[in-house]
Amino acid sequence: MQRKWWHDKVAYQIYPKSFMDSNGDGIGDLQGIISKLDYLKDLGVDIVWLSPIYQSPLADEGYDISDYYAIDPRFGTMEDMEELIAEAKKRGMTVLMDLVVNHCSDEHEWFQKACQDPDGKYGKFFYLRDKDPDGKLPTNWRSYFGGSCWEELPGTDKLYLHVFHKKQPDLNWENPELREEVYKNIRWWMEKGIGGFRIDAIINIKKPAVFHDYPADRDDGLCTIHNMLLEAEGIGEFLGEMRDKAFAPYDAFTVGEVFNEKKNELPLFIGENGYFSTMFDFSLELYGRSEKGWFDVKRIDIDAVRDCMFGAQKKIGDIGFYSNIIENHDEPRGASRLLSDEIRNDDTKKALAAVYFLRRGLPFIYQGQEIGMENKKIRSVDELDDISSIDAYKVARNAGLTEEEALETLSFHSRDNARTPMQWSNQEHAGFSTAAPWMKENPNYVRINVQEQQGREDSVLSFYKKLVALRKDPLYKETFVYGDFEPCEGCASGVIAYLRKSAGQTILVAGNFNPNGTTLQLPKRADGETFTEGTLLLGNGKEAAVADGCVSIEGFGCAVILLKE
Ligand code: TEU
Ligand code: CA
């Protein structure tokens, strides 16, 4: 595999609205981010992905862009952005923008012009259909955020397609003029000195040649959008063109948000000269999902976490590099979702960190994950900000859940869980702002915050720092970055363990998520002998020891052990 500059790096996702507020309006901003660059540097971060900060009505919190060339005043100015890029560069870090081009905002000039003249140039930037006199919609597709995908094009006798919210009209990628506009924008940002992009919802850009209904899967008579995605063929032409015309000339680093690639498409997406540098491994996020809605999602336990993590490693092999995550701005907190109430504590948060982070691939940390931030308790539907949570609440109620049960579901799944303000200190508003934040802080900030963890040797934050440093340590880097991944089979339930191996070096990564101790069998050495000794490279304070081809680990322990060959 061809080696790339980013393979041995560590990435961090910032959700700007909730990261740090510099001017006391309760909204996180670019100057706030700049003020925390040293914190990120200290953590060992190299690549910083910003969720969208472009001009936007914020109907979907920035994933609805009304001007791709402007910064939303709530986040700052273009000068602030240039300063952020420069300040990051000074510290050896690079900034990624979020590329949201499946759709724009209905407040974008293109859409406004399409409303004025649907048959003109900008009408062709969208998917428009004539209204049927009988009111029948062009298709029965359900948008990701609920309800039909079709909405009246204001002031016209037409409808437009939106697979997300109605304020997010889909852009028509079949139109070469639209595609050139996208590439122009990418090049413009690359010229500004960013390192590349995280690419939003990209699989949705290709639609089937003929639009038609699929069998309804809920009482609303609509069907999931996945039907149309499955039928759509030929996304590669668009993605290959975007790579060649926009990314490649700048050697841009790109990470795709790809949920539904088809079988055998992995090499095309992230293999040698793939469409993207890397894409997220979403196997944990996809686990247990139900077409019925969030209320029907299956809870995940540690054995399922292990199966997801190992399955993805097996699938990717050495085709390319996945980007590894346990949470992001669309998901509940990893510590809350992946660790059940009975086993969630600082020790298991560290164990989870070690096992996800040291797999093959590029590790991403989502803001607050490094201090073990958790879900919040949602007590009322009025507290919800996220449009998809509001829909999920309705879906749950329609399916017969009580208000209490529906709120319970949301406390577990809501995207708002990840969007509460970053917990910097135990001061008022979690040190995020001097004013009341746009979204209420999680009350547990008094206990879980950066300030408290910063100087404390055994904090979750200190563990993350050590983890980052270990992956970059010249002594072990080759193994962690490029080494093979070999699962330890036959472990007890609740244990995740694997080996990372390169020529002459074998490192065990193991987490015991049970309250009781466990002993696991190690695979044989390359020479057929058993491992009998090891050196602990990183642990969480619990006992771990190698003897006679086995490793024993105390309850809730984790261990990264260099095995003696
Ligand atoms: O998400 C795309 C997506 O399909 C899923 O994240 C899914 O819609 C979501 O989890 C439902 O709860 C991307 C962005 O990450 C997300 O924040 C945006 O809302 C969406 O695209 C539209 O731009
Ligand atoms: Ca602000």
Coordinates of C-alpha atoms and ligand atoms in Angstrom, one line a residue:
M1 CA 0.0 0.0 0.0
Q2 CA 1.3 3.4 -0.9
R3 CA 2.2 5.4 2.2
K4 CA 0.5 8.8 2.8
W5 CA 1.3 11.7 5.0
W6 CA -1.9 11.3 7.0
H7 CA -1.6 7.6 7.8
D8 CA 0.2 8.2 11.1
K9 CA -1.9 11.2 12.1
V10 CA -4.7 11.7 14.6
A11 CA -7.9 13.6 13.7
Y12 CA -10.4 15.5 15.8
Q13 CA -13.9 16.6 14.9
I14 CA -15.1 20.0 16.1
Y15 CA -18.8 20.9 16.1
P16 CA -18.2 24.6 16.1
K17 CA -21.5 25.8 17.5
S18 CA -20.8 23.9 20.7
F19 CA -17.0 24.0 21.0
M20 CA -16.0 27.4 22.4
D21 CA -17.7 30.7 22.5
S22 CA -15.3 33.7 22.4
N23 CA -17.7 36.6 22.4
G24 CA -20.4 35.8 25.0
D25 CA -23.4 35.2 22.7
G26 CA -23.8 31.6 23.7
I27 CA -22.7 30.3 20.3
G28 CA -19.4 28.7 19.6
D29 CA -17.2 30.4 17.0
L30 CA -14.0 30.5 15.1
Q31 CA -12.1 32.7 17.6
G32 CA -13.2 30.2 20.2
I33 CA -11.6 27.4 18.2
I34 CA -8.4 29.4 17.7
S35 CA -8.2 29.9 21.5
K36 CA -8.3 26.1 22.0
L37 CA -5.7 25.1 19.3
D38 CA -3.0 24.7 22.0
Y39 CA -5.3 22.4 23.8
L40 CA -5.7 20.3 20.7
K41 CA -2.0 20.4 20.0
D42 CA -1.3 19.2 23.5
L43 CA -3.7 16.3 23.0
G44 CA -1.6 15.4 19.9
V45 CA -4.2 16.2 17.2
D46 CA -2.9 16.8 13.6
I47 CA -6.1 17.1 11.5
V48 CA -9.1 19.2 12.6
W49 CA -12.4 18.7 10.9
L50 CA -14.9 21.5 11.3
S51 CA -18.6 20.7 10.9
P52 CA -20.0 23.4 8.6
I53 CA -19.4 27.1 9.4
Y54 CA -20.6 28.5 6.1
Q55 CA -23.4 30.9 5.8
S56 CA -26.5 29.0 6.7
P57 CA -30.0 29.4 8.1
L58 CA -28.9 26.6 10.5
A59 CA -32.1 24.6 9.9
D60 CA -30.0 21.5 10.1
E61 CA -27.3 23.3 12.1
G62 CA -25.1 24.3 9.1
Y63 CA -25.7 21.3 6.9
D64 CA -28.0 23.6 4.9
I65 CA -25.6 26.1 3.2
S66 CA -26.8 29.3 1.6
D67 CA -23.4 30.5 0.5
Y68 CA -20.5 28.2 0.0
Y69 CA -18.1 31.2 -0.1
A70 CA -19.0 32.9 3.1
I71 CA -18.7 32.2 6.8
D72 CA -21.8 32.5 8.9
P73 CA -21.6 35.7 11.0
R74 CA -22.5 33.7 14.0
F75 CA -19.3 31.8 13.6
G76 CA -17.1 34.7 12.6
T77 CA -15.7 36.2 9.5
M78 CA -13.5 35.0 6.6
E79 CA -10.6 36.8 8.3
D80 CA -11.2 34.6 11.4
M81 CA -11.2 31.5 9.1
E82 CA -7.9 32.6 7.5
E83 CA -6.5 33.2 10.9
L84 CA -7.6 29.7 12.1
I85 CA -6.0 28.1 9.0
A86 CA -2.7 30.0 9.6
E87 CA -2.7 29.4 13.4
A88 CA -3.3 25.7 12.8
K89 CA -0.5 25.6 10.3
K90 CA 1.9 27.2 12.7
R91 CA 1.2 24.3 15.1
G92 CA 1.7 21.7 12.4
M93 CA -2.0 21.1 12.1
T94 CA -4.3 21.1 9.1
V95 CA -8.0 22.1 8.9
L96 CA -10.7 20.1 7.0
M97 CA -13.9 21.8 5.9
D98 CA -17.2 19.9 5.6
L99 CA -18.3 19.5 2.0
V100 CA -22.1 19.5 1.9
V101 CA -23.0 19.2 -1.7
N102 CA -25.8 16.6 -2.0
H103 CA -28.0 19.6 -1.2
C104 CA -27.8 23.3 -0.4
S105 CA -30.2 25.5 1.5
D106 CA -33.5 26.7 0.1
E107 CA -32.1 30.1 0.9
H108 CA -29.2 29.7 -1.5
E109 CA -29.3 32.0 -4.5
W110 CA -29.5 29.0 -6.9
F111 CA -32.7 27.9 -5.3
Q112 CA -34.2 31.4 -5.1
K113 CA -33.5 31.7 -8.8
A114 CA -35.0 28.3 -9.6
C115 CA -38.2 29.5 -7.9
Q116 CA -38.3 32.6 -10.0
D117 CA -37.6 30.7 -13.3
P118 CA -38.0 27.0 -12.9
D119 CA -37.3 26.4 -16.6
G120 CA -34.2 28.5 -16.6
K121 CA -30.5 27.7 -15.8
Y122 CA -31.0 27.3 -12.1
G123 CA -34.1 25.1 -12.3
K124 CA -31.7 22.5 -13.8
F125 CA -29.6 22.7 -10.6
F126 CA -32.3 20.8 -8.7
Y127 CA -34.7 17.9 -9.2
L128 CA -38.0 19.5 -10.3
R129 CA -41.2 17.7 -11.3
D130 CA -44.5 19.1 -12.5
K131 CA -47.3 18.9 -9.9
D132 CA -49.8 16.3 -10.6
P133 CA -53.4 17.7 -10.9
D134 CA -54.7 14.9 -8.7
G135 CA -52.0 15.7 -6.1
K136 CA -50.2 12.4 -6.5
L137 CA -46.5 12.9 -5.6
P138 CA -43.8 11.8 -8.1
T139 CA -42.6 9.1 -5.7
N140 CA -43.4 7.8 -2.3
W141 CA -39.9 8.3 -0.9
R142 CA -39.6 9.3 2.8
S143 CA -37.0 11.9 3.6
Y144 CA -34.4 11.0 6.2
F145 CA -35.9 13.5 8.5
G146 CA -39.5 12.3 8.0
G147 CA -42.4 13.1 5.6
S148 CA -42.3 13.0 1.8
C149 CA -39.2 13.9 -0.1
W150 CA -41.3 16.2 -2.3
E151 CA -42.2 19.8 -1.5
E152 CA -43.8 22.6 -3.5
L153 CA -41.4 24.9 -5.3
P154 CA -42.6 28.2 -3.9
G155 CA -44.6 30.3 -6.4
T156 CA -44.6 27.7 -9.1
D157 CA -46.6 24.6 -10.2
K158 CA -43.6 22.4 -9.6
L159 CA -42.2 20.2 -6.8
Y160 CA -38.6 19.7 -5.7
L161 CA -36.8 16.8 -4.3
H162 CA -35.2 16.8 -0.8
V163 CA -33.9 13.6 0.7
F164 CA -33.1 15.4 3.9
H165 CA -35.2 18.4 5.3
K166 CA -37.4 20.5 3.0
K167 CA -34.9 23.3 3.7
Q168 CA -32.2 21.2 2.0
P169 CA -33.1 20.8 -1.7
D170 CA -31.1 18.2 -3.5
L171 CA -28.6 19.4 -6.1
N172 CA -28.8 17.8 -9.5
W173 CA -25.5 16.1 -10.0
E174 CA -26.5 15.0 -13.5
N175 CA -26.1 18.6 -14.6
P176 CA -22.4 19.2 -15.5
E177 CA -22.8 22.9 -14.8
L178 CA -23.7 22.2 -11.2
R179 CA -20.8 19.8 -10.9
E180 CA -18.4 22.5 -12.1
E181 CA -19.8 24.9 -9.5
V182 CA -19.0 22.3 -6.8
Y183 CA -15.4 21.8 -8.1
K184 CA -14.8 25.5 -8.4
N185 CA -15.8 25.9 -4.7
I186 CA -13.5 23.0 -3.6
R187 CA -10.6 24.5 -5.5
W188 CA -11.3 27.9 -3.9
W189 CA -11.1 26.5 -0.4
M190 CA -8.0 24.4 -1.2
E191 CA -6.4 27.7 -2.4
K192 CA -7.2 29.2 1.0
G193 CA -4.9 26.5 2.5
I194 CA -7.2 24.0 4.0
G195 CA -6.0 20.3 4.0
G196 CA -9.1 18.9 2.5
F197 CA -12.7 17.9 3.3
R198 CA -15.0 15.6 5.1
I199 CA -17.6 14.8 2.6
D200 CA -21.2 14.8 3.7
A201 CA -23.9 12.4 2.8
I202 CA -22.2 11.8 -0.5
I203 CA -23.8 8.5 -1.5
N204 CA -27.1 10.4 -2.0
I205 CA -25.9 12.4 -5.0
K206 CA -26.7 9.6 -7.4
K207 CA -30.3 8.9 -8.1
P208 CA -31.9 6.2 -10.3
A209 CA -32.5 7.1 -14.0
V210 CA -36.2 6.6 -13.5
F211 CA -37.9 7.7 -10.4
H212 CA -40.6 5.4 -9.2
D213 CA -42.4 4.1 -6.0
Y214 CA -41.3 1.3 -3.8
P215 CA -43.4 -0.8 -1.4
A216 CA -44.5 1.3 1.5
D217 CA -42.8 0.3 4.8
R218 CA -44.8 2.3 7.4
D219 CA -48.4 3.5 7.8
D220 CA -47.5 6.8 6.2
G221 CA -47.5 5.0 2.8
L222 CA -43.9 6.1 2.2
C223 CA -40.7 4.0 1.9
T224 CA -37.2 4.4 3.0
I225 CA -34.8 6.3 0.8
H226 CA -32.5 3.2 0.8
N227 CA -34.6 1.7 -2.0
M228 CA -33.6 4.4 -4.4
L229 CA -30.0 4.4 -3.3
L230 CA -29.8 0.7 -3.9
E231 CA -31.2 1.1 -7.4
A232 CA -28.9 4.1 -8.3
E233 CA -26.0 3.0 -10.4
G234 CA -22.9 4.9 -11.5
I235 CA -22.0 7.2 -8.6
G236 CA -18.3 6.5 -9.5
E237 CA -18.5 8.7 -12.6
F238 CA -19.2 11.7 -10.4
L239 CA -16.8 10.8 -7.6
G240 CA -14.0 10.0 -10.0
E241 CA -14.5 13.3 -11.8
M242 CA -14.6 15.2 -8.5
R243 CA -11.3 13.5 -7.5
D244 CA -9.6 14.3 -10.8
K245 CA -10.8 17.8 -11.2
A246 CA -10.9 19.1 -7.7
F247 CA -9.1 17.0 -5.1
A248 CA -6.1 15.5 -7.0
P249 CA -4.6 18.8 -8.2
Y250 CA -4.2 19.8 -4.6
D251 CA -3.5 16.4 -3.1
A252 CA -6.5 17.1 -0.9
F253 CA -7.1 14.8 2.1
T254 CA -10.7 13.6 1.9
V255 CA -12.8 11.5 4.2
G256 CA -16.2 10.3 2.9
E257 CA -19.3 9.9 4.9
V258 CA -20.3 6.8 3.1
F259 CA -23.1 4.7 4.5
N260 CA -24.4 2.5 1.7
E261 CA -21.6 1.6 -0.6
K262 CA -22.4 -1.4 -2.7
K263 CA -20.6 -4.8 -2.4
N264 CA -17.1 -4.7 -3.8
E265 CA -17.1 -0.9 -4.1
L266 CA -14.6 -0.4 -1.2
P267 CA -11.5 -0.6 -3.4
L268 CA -13.0 2.0 -5.7
F269 CA -13.9 4.3 -2.9
I270 CA -10.7 4.1 -0.8
G271 CA -8.3 1.7 -2.5
E272 CA -5.3 2.9 -4.5
N273 CA -6.3 6.1 -6.3
G274 CA -9.8 5.8 -4.8
Y275 CA -12.4 8.5 -4.9
F276 CA -11.5 9.5 -1.3
S277 CA -8.4 9.2 0.9
T278 CA -10.5 7.4 3.5
M279 CA -14.0 6.9 4.7
F280 CA -15.6 6.3 8.1
D281 CA -16.1 2.9 9.5
F282 CA -19.8 3.2 10.4
S283 CA -20.3 -0.5 11.4
L284 CA -20.9 0.4 15.1
E285 CA -23.4 3.2 14.1
L286 CA -25.3 0.9 11.7
Y287 CA -25.6 -1.9 14.3
G288 CA -29.2 -2.7 15.3
R289 CA -30.8 0.0 13.1
S290 CA -34.4 -0.5 12.2
E291 CA -36.5 0.9 9.4
K292 CA -39.3 1.4 11.9
G293 CA -37.4 4.2 13.6
W294 CA -35.0 4.9 16.5
F295 CA -37.5 3.4 19.1
D296 CA -36.9 0.0 17.5
V297 CA -33.1 0.1 17.4
K298 CA -31.4 -2.9 19.1
R299 CA -29.1 -2.1 22.0
I300 CA -25.5 -2.9 21.5
D301 CA -23.4 -4.9 23.9
I302 CA -19.7 -5.4 24.1
D303 CA -19.7 -8.6 22.1
A304 CA -21.5 -6.8 19.3
V305 CA -19.1 -3.9 19.6
R306 CA -16.3 -6.4 19.1
D307 CA -18.0 -8.1 16.1
C308 CA -18.5 -4.7 14.5
M309 CA -15.0 -3.6 15.1
F310 CA -13.4 -6.9 13.9
G311 CA -15.8 -7.3 11.0
A312 CA -14.8 -3.9 9.6
Q313 CA -11.1 -4.6 10.0
K314 CA -11.6 -7.9 8.1
K315 CA -13.6 -6.2 5.4
I316 CA -11.0 -3.5 4.8
G317 CA -7.9 -5.7 5.1
D318 CA -5.2 -3.8 3.3
I319 CA -7.5 -2.4 0.6
G320 CA -7.2 1.0 2.3
F321 CA -7.6 2.9 5.5
Y322 CA -10.8 3.3 7.4
S323 CA -11.4 6.3 9.7
N324 CA -12.3 4.9 13.1
I325 CA -14.8 6.5 15.4
I326 CA -17.0 5.8 18.3
E327 CA -19.2 8.9 18.0
N328 CA -19.8 12.0 16.0
H329 CA -22.3 14.9 15.8
D330 CA -25.0 12.6 14.5
E331 CA -24.7 10.0 17.1
P332 CA -25.2 9.6 20.8
R333 CA -22.1 9.7 22.9
G334 CA -20.0 6.5 22.4
A335 CA -19.4 6.1 26.2
S336 CA -23.2 6.1 26.7
R337 CA -24.2 3.9 23.8
L338 CA -21.4 1.4 23.8
L339 CA -21.0 1.0 27.5
S340 CA -24.2 0.0 29.4
D341 CA -25.0 1.7 32.7
E342 CA -23.7 -1.2 34.7
I343 CA -20.2 -1.1 33.1
R344 CA -19.8 2.6 32.4
N345 CA -16.9 4.2 34.4
D346 CA -13.6 5.8 33.7
D347 CA -11.8 2.5 33.4
T348 CA -14.1 1.2 30.7
K349 CA -14.1 4.5 28.9
K350 CA -10.3 4.1 28.7
A351 CA -10.6 0.5 27.6
L352 CA -13.1 1.5 24.9
A353 CA -10.7 4.2 23.8
A354 CA -7.8 1.8 23.5
V355 CA -9.6 -0.9 21.5
Y356 CA -11.2 1.4 19.0
F357 CA -8.1 3.7 18.6
L358 CA -5.4 1.2 18.0
R359 CA -7.1 -0.7 15.2
R360 CA -5.7 -0.2 11.7
G361 CA -7.0 3.1 10.3
L362 CA -7.1 6.8 11.1
P363 CA -8.4 7.5 14.5
F364 CA -10.9 10.4 14.9
I365 CA -11.8 11.9 18.3
Y366 CA -15.1 13.8 18.5
Q367 CA -15.0 16.8 20.8
G368 CA -15.6 15.9 24.4
Q369 CA -15.0 12.2 23.8
E370 CA -11.5 12.6 25.2
I371 CA -12.9 13.6 28.6
G372 CA -15.6 10.9 28.5
M373 CA -18.6 13.1 27.9
E374 CA -21.9 11.3 28.1
N375 CA -25.5 11.6 26.8
K376 CA -27.9 14.0 28.5
K377 CA -31.3 13.2 29.9
I378 CA -34.0 14.6 27.6
R379 CA -37.1 15.4 29.8
S380 CA -39.3 17.1 27.3
V381 CA -39.8 17.3 23.6
D382 CA -39.5 21.1 23.9
E383 CA -35.8 20.6 24.8
L384 CA -35.1 19.1 21.4
D385 CA -33.2 21.2 18.8
D386 CA -32.3 18.5 16.2
I387 CA -34.8 18.1 13.4
S388 CA -34.2 14.4 13.1
S389 CA -34.9 13.9 16.8
I390 CA -38.2 15.9 16.6
D391 CA -39.2 13.5 13.8
A392 CA -38.1 10.4 15.7
Y393 CA -40.2 11.6 18.6
K394 CA -43.3 11.7 16.4
V395 CA -42.5 8.4 14.8
A396 CA -42.2 6.8 18.2
R397 CA -45.5 8.3 19.4
N398 CA -47.3 7.2 16.2
A399 CA -46.0 3.7 16.8
G400 CA -47.7 3.7 20.2
L401 CA -45.0 4.6 22.6
T402 CA -45.9 6.7 25.6
E403 CA -44.4 10.1 26.0
E404 CA -42.1 8.8 28.6
E405 CA -40.9 5.9 26.5
A406 CA -40.4 8.2 23.5
L407 CA -38.3 10.5 25.5
E408 CA -36.3 7.6 26.8
T409 CA -35.6 6.6 23.2
L410 CA -34.4 10.1 22.5
S411 CA -32.2 10.3 25.5
F412 CA -30.5 7.3 24.1
H413 CA -30.4 8.2 20.4
S414 CA -30.8 11.9 19.9
R415 CA -28.2 13.7 17.9
D416 CA -28.5 16.5 20.5
N417 CA -26.6 14.2 22.9
A418 CA -23.4 15.0 21.0
R419 CA -24.2 18.7 20.5
T420 CA -24.3 20.0 24.1
P421 CA -21.5 22.5 24.9
M422 CA -18.0 21.2 25.3
Q423 CA -17.3 20.9 29.0
W424 CA -14.2 23.0 29.7
S425 CA -14.5 23.6 33.4
N426 CA -16.9 23.4 36.4
Q427 CA -17.6 27.1 36.1
E428 CA -20.9 28.5 35.0
H429 CA -21.9 27.2 31.5
A430 CA -19.2 24.7 31.7
G431 CA -16.6 27.3 30.8
F432 CA -18.0 27.2 27.2
S433 CA -19.5 30.7 27.3
T434 CA -20.1 33.6 29.7
A435 CA -23.8 33.6 28.5
A436 CA -26.4 30.9 28.5
P437 CA -25.4 28.6 25.7
W438 CA -27.6 28.0 22.6
M439 CA -28.1 24.5 23.8
K440 CA -28.2 23.7 27.5
E441 CA -25.0 22.2 28.9
N442 CA -25.1 18.7 30.3
P443 CA -25.5 19.2 34.0
N444 CA -22.7 16.6 34.6
Y445 CA -20.1 19.2 33.6
V446 CA -19.5 19.9 37.2
R447 CA -18.0 16.5 37.4
I448 CA -16.8 15.8 33.8
N449 CA -14.7 18.7 32.5
V450 CA -11.3 19.4 30.9
Q451 CA -10.0 21.5 33.8
E452 CA -10.5 18.8 36.3
Q453 CA -8.9 16.2 34.1
Q454 CA -6.0 18.2 32.8
G455 CA -3.5 17.8 35.5
R456 CA -4.8 14.5 36.8
E457 CA -2.6 11.6 35.8
D458 CA -5.4 8.9 35.9
S459 CA -8.0 11.0 34.1
V460 CA -9.7 9.9 30.8
L461 CA -8.1 12.9 29.1
S462 CA -4.6 11.9 30.3
F463 CA -5.3 8.4 29.0
Y464 CA -6.2 9.8 25.5
K465 CA -3.1 11.8 25.5
K466 CA -1.0 8.7 26.2
L467 CA -2.9 6.8 23.6
V468 CA -2.2 9.4 20.9
A469 CA 1.5 9.6 21.9
L470 CA 1.7 5.8 21.9
R471 CA 0.4 5.4 18.4
K472 CA 2.9 8.0 17.2
D473 CA 5.9 6.6 19.2
P474 CA 8.6 5.9 16.7
L475 CA 9.3 2.5 18.4
Y476 CA 5.8 1.2 17.7
K477 CA 4.4 3.4 15.0
E478 CA 5.1 0.9 12.2
T479 CA 3.0 -1.7 14.0
F480 CA 0.1 0.5 15.0
V481 CA -0.1 2.3 11.6
Y482 CA 0.7 -0.4 9.1
G483 CA 0.8 -3.7 11.1
D484 CA -1.6 -6.5 10.5
F485 CA -4.7 -6.9 12.6
E486 CA -5.3 -10.3 14.2
P487 CA -8.3 -10.9 16.4
C488 CA -7.8 -13.0 19.6
E489 CA -10.4 -15.6 19.2
G490 CA -12.3 -17.4 21.9
C491 CA -12.2 -14.6 24.5
A492 CA -14.8 -14.5 27.2
S493 CA -18.0 -12.5 26.6
G494 CA -17.4 -8.8 27.3
V495 CA -13.7 -8.9 26.2
I496 CA -12.2 -7.3 23.2
A497 CA -8.7 -8.3 22.3
Y498 CA -6.5 -8.3 19.2
L499 CA -2.9 -8.3 18.1
R500 CA -1.2 -5.7 15.9
K501 CA 1.8 -7.3 14.1
S502 CA 4.6 -6.1 12.0
A503 CA 8.0 -7.7 11.2
G504 CA 9.5 -8.7 14.5
Q505 CA 6.9 -6.9 16.7
T506 CA 3.6 -8.1 18.2
I507 CA 1.5 -5.8 20.3
L508 CA -1.6 -7.0 22.2
V509 CA -4.5 -4.6 22.7
A510 CA -7.1 -5.8 25.1
G511 CA -10.1 -4.5 27.1
N512 CA -12.0 -6.4 29.7
F513 CA -15.4 -4.8 30.1
N514 CA -16.5 -7.3 32.8
P515 CA -16.4 -6.4 36.5
N516 CA -14.5 -9.7 37.1
G517 CA -11.1 -10.7 35.9
T518 CA -10.5 -12.7 32.7
T519 CA -7.8 -14.8 31.1
L520 CA -7.5 -15.0 27.4
Q521 CA -5.5 -17.2 25.2
L522 CA -3.0 -15.5 22.9
P523 CA -2.4 -16.7 19.4
K524 CA 0.9 -18.5 18.8
R525 CA 4.1 -16.7 18.0
A526 CA 5.3 -16.7 14.4
D527 CA 7.8 -19.5 15.3
G528 CA 4.9 -21.6 16.6
E529 CA 6.0 -21.1 20.3
T530 CA 3.8 -19.4 22.9
F531 CA 4.3 -15.9 24.3
T532 CA 5.4 -16.0 27.8
E533 CA 6.4 -12.4 28.6
G534 CA 5.4 -8.9 27.8
T535 CA 5.9 -5.2 28.6
L536 CA 3.0 -3.1 29.4
L537 CA 3.0 0.0 27.1
L538 CA -0.3 1.4 28.4
G539 CA -2.9 0.4 30.9
N540 CA -5.7 1.9 33.0
G541 CA -4.2 1.0 36.4
K542 CA -5.7 -2.5 36.5
E543 CA -3.5 -5.6 36.7
A544 CA -2.6 -7.3 33.5
A545 CA 0.0 -10.1 33.1
V546 CA 1.3 -12.4 30.4
A547 CA 2.2 -16.0 31.3
D548 CA 2.2 -19.3 29.4
G549 CA 0.6 -18.1 26.2
C550 CA -2.2 -16.3 28.2
V551 CA -3.0 -12.9 29.4
S552 CA -4.9 -12.3 32.6
I553 CA -6.6 -8.9 33.1
E554 CA -8.4 -7.6 36.1
G555 CA -12.0 -6.6 35.9
F556 CA -12.6 -3.4 33.9
G557 CA -8.9 -3.5 32.9
C558 CA -7.3 -2.7 29.7
A559 CA -3.8 -3.3 28.5
V560 CA -1.6 -2.6 25.5
I561 CA 1.3 -5.0 25.8
L562 CA 4.4 -5.5 23.8
L563 CA 4.8 -9.3 23.6
K564 CA 8.3 -10.7 23.8
E565 CA 9.1 -12.6 20.7
Ligands
TEU1 O1 -25.6 12.9 7.7 C1 -26.1 12.0 6.8 C2 -26.9 10.8 7.3 O2 -27.5 10.2 6.4 C3 -27.0 10.4 8.7 O3 -26.2 11.0 9.5 C4 -28.4 10.4 9.2 O4 -29.2 11.2 8.4 C5 -28.6 10.9 10.6 O5 -27.8 10.2 11.4 C6 -30.0 10.7 11.0 O6 -30.1 10.9 12.4 C7 -25.0 14.0 7.3 C8 -24.6 14.9 8.4 O7 -23.6 14.3 9.2 C9 -25.8 15.3 9.2 O8 -25.5 16.1 10.3 C10 -26.7 16.1 8.3 O9 -27.9 16.3 9.0 C11 -27.0 15.3 7.0 O10 -25.9 14.8 6.4 C12 -27.6 16.2 6.0 O11 -26.6 17.1 5.5
CA2 CA -19.9 33.3 19.8

